[in-house]
Tab-separated table of C-alpha atoms in Angstrom:
chain	number	residue	atom	x	y	z
A	1	UNK	CA	8.564	-6.189	-3.888
A	2	UNK	CA	6.153	-5.489	-6.688
A	3	UNK	CA	5.714	-7.740	-9.719
A	4	UNK	CA	3.632	-6.572	-12.682
A	5	UNK	CA	1.186	-9.174	-13.965
A	6	UNK	CA	-1.321	-9.664	-16.725
A	7	UNK	CA	-3.903	-12.264	-15.809
A	8	UNK	CA	-5.994	-11.834	-18.998
A	9	UNK	CA	-4.231	-14.913	-20.510
A	10	UNK	CA	-3.000	-18.191	-19.119
A	11	UNK	CA	0.473	-17.276	-20.484
A	12	UNK	CA	0.432	-14.130	-18.406
A	13	UNK	CA	-0.516	-16.125	-15.311
A	14	UNK	CA	2.324	-18.609	-15.793
A	15	UNK	CA	4.771	-15.744	-16.506
A	16	UNK	CA	3.772	-14.149	-13.136
A	17	UNK	CA	4.229	-17.441	-11.324
A	18	UNK	CA	7.702	-17.866	-12.872
A	19	UNK	CA	8.704	-14.352	-11.719
A	20	UNK	CA	7.502	-15.117	-8.191
A	21	UNK	CA	9.509	-18.304	-8.149
A	22	UNK	CA	12.594	-16.444	-9.396
A	23	UNK	CA	12.447	-13.984	-6.418
A	24	UNK	CA	10.908	-16.034	-3.626
A	25	UNK	CA	11.963	-19.359	-2.041
A	26	UNK	CA	8.791	-19.537	0.074
A	27	UNK	CA	5.443	-17.795	0.491
A	28	UNK	CA	3.497	-17.112	3.712
A	29	UNK	CA	0.243	-16.689	1.813
A	30	UNK	CA	-1.589	-15.812	-1.450
A	31	UNK	CA	-4.513	-13.382	-1.558
A	32	UNK	CA	-6.537	-13.565	-4.740
A	33	UNK	CA	-8.142	-10.185	-5.036
A	34	UNK	CA	-7.672	-9.525	-8.781
A	35	UNK	CA	-11.158	-8.995	-10.215
A	36	UNK	CA	-13.218	-7.740	-13.136
A	37	UNK	CA	-16.881	-6.653	-13.279
A	38	UNK	CA	-18.372	-6.975	-16.717
A	39	UNK	CA	-22.142	-6.911	-17.233
A	40	UNK	CA	-24.193	-8.556	-19.924
A	41	UNK	CA	-25.631	-6.026	-22.371
A	42	UNK	CA	-27.178	-5.893	-25.928
A	43	UNK	CA	-23.867	-4.525	-27.230
A	44	UNK	CA	-21.537	-6.830	-25.376
A	45	UNK	CA	-20.098	-10.064	-26.770
A	46	UNK	CA	-21.499	-12.678	-24.367
A	47	UNK	CA	-18.640	-15.086	-25.029
A	48	UNK	CA	-16.125	-12.319	-24.301
A	49	UNK	CA	-17.886	-11.392	-21.035
A	50	UNK	CA	-17.987	-15.037	-19.877
A	51	UNK	CA	-14.419	-15.831	-20.895
A	52	UNK	CA	-13.070	-12.661	-19.299
A	53	UNK	CA	-14.816	-13.341	-15.953
A	54	UNK	CA	-13.728	-16.972	-15.910
A	55	UNK	CA	-10.156	-15.955	-16.836
A	56	UNK	CA	-9.657	-13.617	-13.878
A	57	UNK	CA	-11.773	-15.325	-11.250
A	58	UNK	CA	-11.136	-18.988	-12.049
A	59	UNK	CA	-8.105	-19.482	-14.293
A	60	UNK	CA	-5.823	-17.155	-12.332
A	61	UNK	CA	-6.362	-18.528	-8.832
A	62	UNK	CA	-6.607	-22.122	-10.039
A	63	UNK	CA	-3.333	-22.021	-11.980
A	64	UNK	CA	-1.417	-19.897	-9.411
A	65	UNK	CA	-2.455	-22.134	-6.510
A	66	UNK	CA	-1.082	-25.128	-8.310
A	67	UNK	CA	2.018	-23.338	-9.657
A	68	UNK	CA	3.013	-21.923	-6.261
A	69	UNK	CA	1.823	-24.755	-3.993
A	70	UNK	CA	5.280	-25.964	-3.026
A	71	UNK	CA	6.276	-22.428	-1.915
A	72	UNK	CA	3.369	-22.434	0.580
A	73	UNK	CA	4.178	-25.850	1.988
A	74	UNK	CA	6.920	-26.799	4.395
A	75	UNK	CA	6.338	-24.138	7.082
A	76	UNK	CA	4.544	-26.338	9.557
A	77	UNK	CA	0.954	-27.153	10.525
A	78	UNK	CA	-1.486	-24.481	9.224
A	79	UNK	CA	1.293	-22.011	8.601
A	80	UNK	CA	0.482	-21.273	4.922
A	81	UNK	CA	-2.627	-19.419	3.699
A	82	UNK	CA	-4.650	-18.864	0.543
A	83	UNK	CA	-7.494	-16.361	0.643
A	84	UNK	CA	-9.978	-16.066	-2.224
A	85	UNK	CA	-11.969	-12.842	-2.554
A	86	UNK	CA	-15.357	-13.934	-3.768
A	87	UNK	CA	-18.612	-11.939	-3.561
A	88	UNK	CA	-21.884	-12.017	-1.561
A	89	UNK	CA	-23.732	-12.224	-4.941
A	90	UNK	CA	-22.741	-15.938	-4.992
A	91	UNK	CA	-25.572	-16.489	-2.553
A	92	UNK	CA	-28.259	-14.561	-4.414
A	93	UNK	CA	-27.306	-14.421	-8.102
A	94	UNK	CA	-27.398	-11.415	-10.380
A	95	UNK	CA	-29.605	-10.685	-13.396
A	96	UNK	CA	-27.196	-8.066	-14.806
A	97	UNK	CA	-23.821	-9.764	-13.986
A	98	UNK	CA	-24.553	-13.431	-14.667
A	99	UNK	CA	-21.071	-14.364	-15.840
A	100	UNK	CA	-19.475	-12.423	-12.978
A	101	UNK	CA	-21.643	-14.201	-10.388
A	102	UNK	CA	-21.051	-17.621	-11.937
A	103	UNK	CA	-17.263	-17.107	-11.974
A	104	UNK	CA	-17.246	-15.976	-8.307
A	105	UNK	CA	-19.361	-19.047	-7.459
A	106	UNK	CA	-16.715	-21.226	-9.062
A	107	UNK	CA	-14.013	-19.494	-7.048
A	108	UNK	CA	-16.108	-20.043	-3.918
A	109	UNK	CA	-16.308	-23.801	-4.660
A	110	UNK	CA	-12.527	-23.924	-5.350
A	111	UNK	CA	-12.005	-22.635	-1.822
A	112	UNK	CA	-13.397	-25.926	-0.473
A	113	UNK	CA	-11.512	-28.101	-2.936
A	114	UNK	CA	-8.117	-26.487	-2.387
A	115	UNK	CA	-8.768	-26.636	1.350
A	116	UNK	CA	-9.058	-30.392	1.063
A	117	UNK	CA	-6.024	-30.665	-1.191
A	118	UNK	CA	-3.643	-28.499	0.795
A	119	UNK	CA	-4.623	-29.096	4.473
A	120	UNK	CA	-3.211	-29.318	7.049
A	121	UNK	CA	-0.114	-27.341	5.943
A	122	UNK	CA	-2.080	-24.614	4.087
A	123	UNK	CA	-5.358	-23.088	5.122
A	124	UNK	CA	-7.656	-21.982	2.304
A	125	UNK	CA	-10.529	-19.595	2.986
A	126	UNK	CA	-12.714	-17.032	1.242
A	127	UNK	CA	-13.923	-13.504	2.040
A	128	UNK	CA	-17.152	-12.471	0.286
A	129	UNK	CA	-17.396	-8.668	0.226
A	130	UNK	CA	-20.572	-6.828	-0.611
A	131	UNK	CA	-20.702	-3.016	-0.685
A	132	UNK	CA	-17.411	-1.729	0.680
A	133	UNK	CA	-16.507	1.558	-1.078
A	134	UNK	CA	-18.056	3.568	-3.883
A	135	UNK	CA	-16.163	4.642	-7.005
A	136	UNK	CA	-15.527	8.362	-7.318
A	137	UNK	CA	-17.710	8.597	-10.430
A	138	UNK	CA	-20.772	6.907	-8.868
A	139	UNK	CA	-23.629	9.425	-8.771
A	140	UNK	CA	-25.863	10.026	-5.742
A	141	UNK	CA	-28.847	8.093	-7.162
A	142	UNK	CA	-26.659	4.971	-7.648
A	143	UNK	CA	-25.129	5.336	-4.206
A	144	UNK	CA	-28.517	5.558	-2.549
A	145	UNK	CA	-29.854	2.599	-4.443
A	146	UNK	CA	-26.872	0.525	-3.443
A	147	UNK	CA	-27.030	1.569	0.221
A	148	UNK	CA	-30.735	0.603	0.324
A	149	UNK	CA	-29.675	-3.003	-0.331
A	150	UNK	CA	-27.474	-2.992	2.758
A	151	UNK	CA	-28.723	-3.759	6.239
A	152	UNK	CA	-26.382	-1.183	7.750
A	153	UNK	CA	-27.044	1.524	5.062
A	154	UNK	CA	-23.414	2.533	5.167
A	155	UNK	CA	-20.273	2.298	3.049
A	156	UNK	CA	-16.634	2.775	3.937
A	157	UNK	CA	-15.664	6.424	3.785
A	158	UNK	CA	-19.260	7.657	4.132
A	159	UNK	CA	-20.383	10.402	6.455
A	160	UNK	CA	-21.407	7.941	9.213
A	161	UNK	CA	-18.348	5.755	8.775
A	162	UNK	CA	-15.535	6.995	10.990
A	163	UNK	CA	-13.473	3.857	10.504
A	164	UNK	CA	-13.433	1.423	7.597
A	165	UNK	CA	-14.374	-1.788	9.327
A	166	UNK	CA	-14.396	-5.271	7.871
A	167	UNK	CA	-12.793	-8.654	8.058
A	168	UNK	CA	-9.080	-7.973	7.504
A	169	UNK	CA	-7.172	-10.756	5.792
A	170	UNK	CA	-4.758	-10.885	8.664
A	171	UNK	CA	-7.643	-12.130	10.878
A	172	UNK	CA	-7.626	-15.276	8.753
A	173	UNK	CA	-3.879	-15.444	8.309
A	174	UNK	CA	-2.833	-14.874	11.858
A	175	UNK	CA	-5.759	-15.207	14.244
A	176	UNK	CA	-7.605	-18.270	12.926
A	177	UNK	CA	-5.142	-21.229	12.780
A	178	UNK	CA	-8.051	-23.682	12.849
A	179	UNK	CA	-10.215	-21.994	10.172
A	180	UNK	CA	-9.998	-23.750	6.760
A	181	UNK	CA	-12.363	-24.225	3.852
A	182	UNK	CA	-14.681	-21.525	5.146
A	183	UNK	CA	-16.614	-18.656	3.553
A	184	UNK	CA	-16.717	-15.310	5.412
A	185	UNK	CA	-19.105	-12.566	4.263
A	186	UNK	CA	-18.270	-8.934	4.789
A	187	UNK	CA	-19.823	-5.437	4.531
A	188	UNK	CA	-22.934	-5.914	6.637
A	189	UNK	CA	-25.232	-7.601	4.055
A	190	UNK	CA	-25.137	-11.090	5.592
A	191	UNK	CA	-24.273	-12.588	8.914
A	192	UNK	CA	-22.467	-15.814	9.828
A	193	UNK	CA	-22.576	-18.454	12.441
A	194	UNK	CA	-19.231	-20.129	11.685
A	195	UNK	CA	-18.283	-23.553	13.011
A	196	UNK	CA	-14.553	-22.939	13.041
A	197	UNK	CA	-13.577	-26.386	14.259
A	198	UNK	CA	-15.398	-28.125	11.431
A	199	UNK	CA	-13.464	-30.178	8.910
A	200	UNK	CA	-13.048	-28.607	5.427
A	201	UNK	CA	-15.860	-29.500	3.095
A	202	UNK	CA	-18.199	-30.761	5.842
A	203	UNK	CA	-21.907	-30.484	4.972
A	204	UNK	CA	-23.079	-28.401	7.894
A	205	UNK	CA	-24.137	-24.867	6.849
A	206	UNK	CA	-22.070	-21.976	8.199
A	207	UNK	CA	-23.859	-18.993	6.736
A	208	UNK	CA	-27.332	-17.551	7.032
A	209	UNK	CA	-28.829	-14.619	5.218
A	210	UNK	CA	-29.695	-11.772	7.515
A	211	UNK	CA	-33.259	-10.489	7.738
């Protein structure tokens, strides 16, 4: 089943939620991977950039999680899932994508709050990708500059990458029934020392920057 959606407005978000409810009586999980990537520039409207980033990265998951909450519940202990796709830039910030980084940081924080709200029926976690795959139009200079930021110096689909490897969402959905309210980086830029039996929102750090 495929449902077309427009998350650029709250009305579009609610319309999508209504369509889901019309066709589904329950949901196994929600993966929030809709994203935008606008940069600040002398010619850009800063209010537009900020509002657009908050709309797609904060309004959409916030409103959908609330609107579809009852469809995720009722399946048993830890049988529902929400996964937020954030970004490794939440940890380091960005001088060229300030609104983007701030909106992803808000999404990262919502992971912890929704984990508290929905546990133990629904697990809420986040995946924070860094460099995964280049766009077709990215030139060689940009690709090399981006690779130099990575510890592994490799991207999916590259000459040295025979298999696209990463943390697949099903590892959180199926293989981690006790993982909730956690942040999982991907793409080789950071490493984790997760404490998977920790209660959501506990104050012990679970991530450490590599290098």
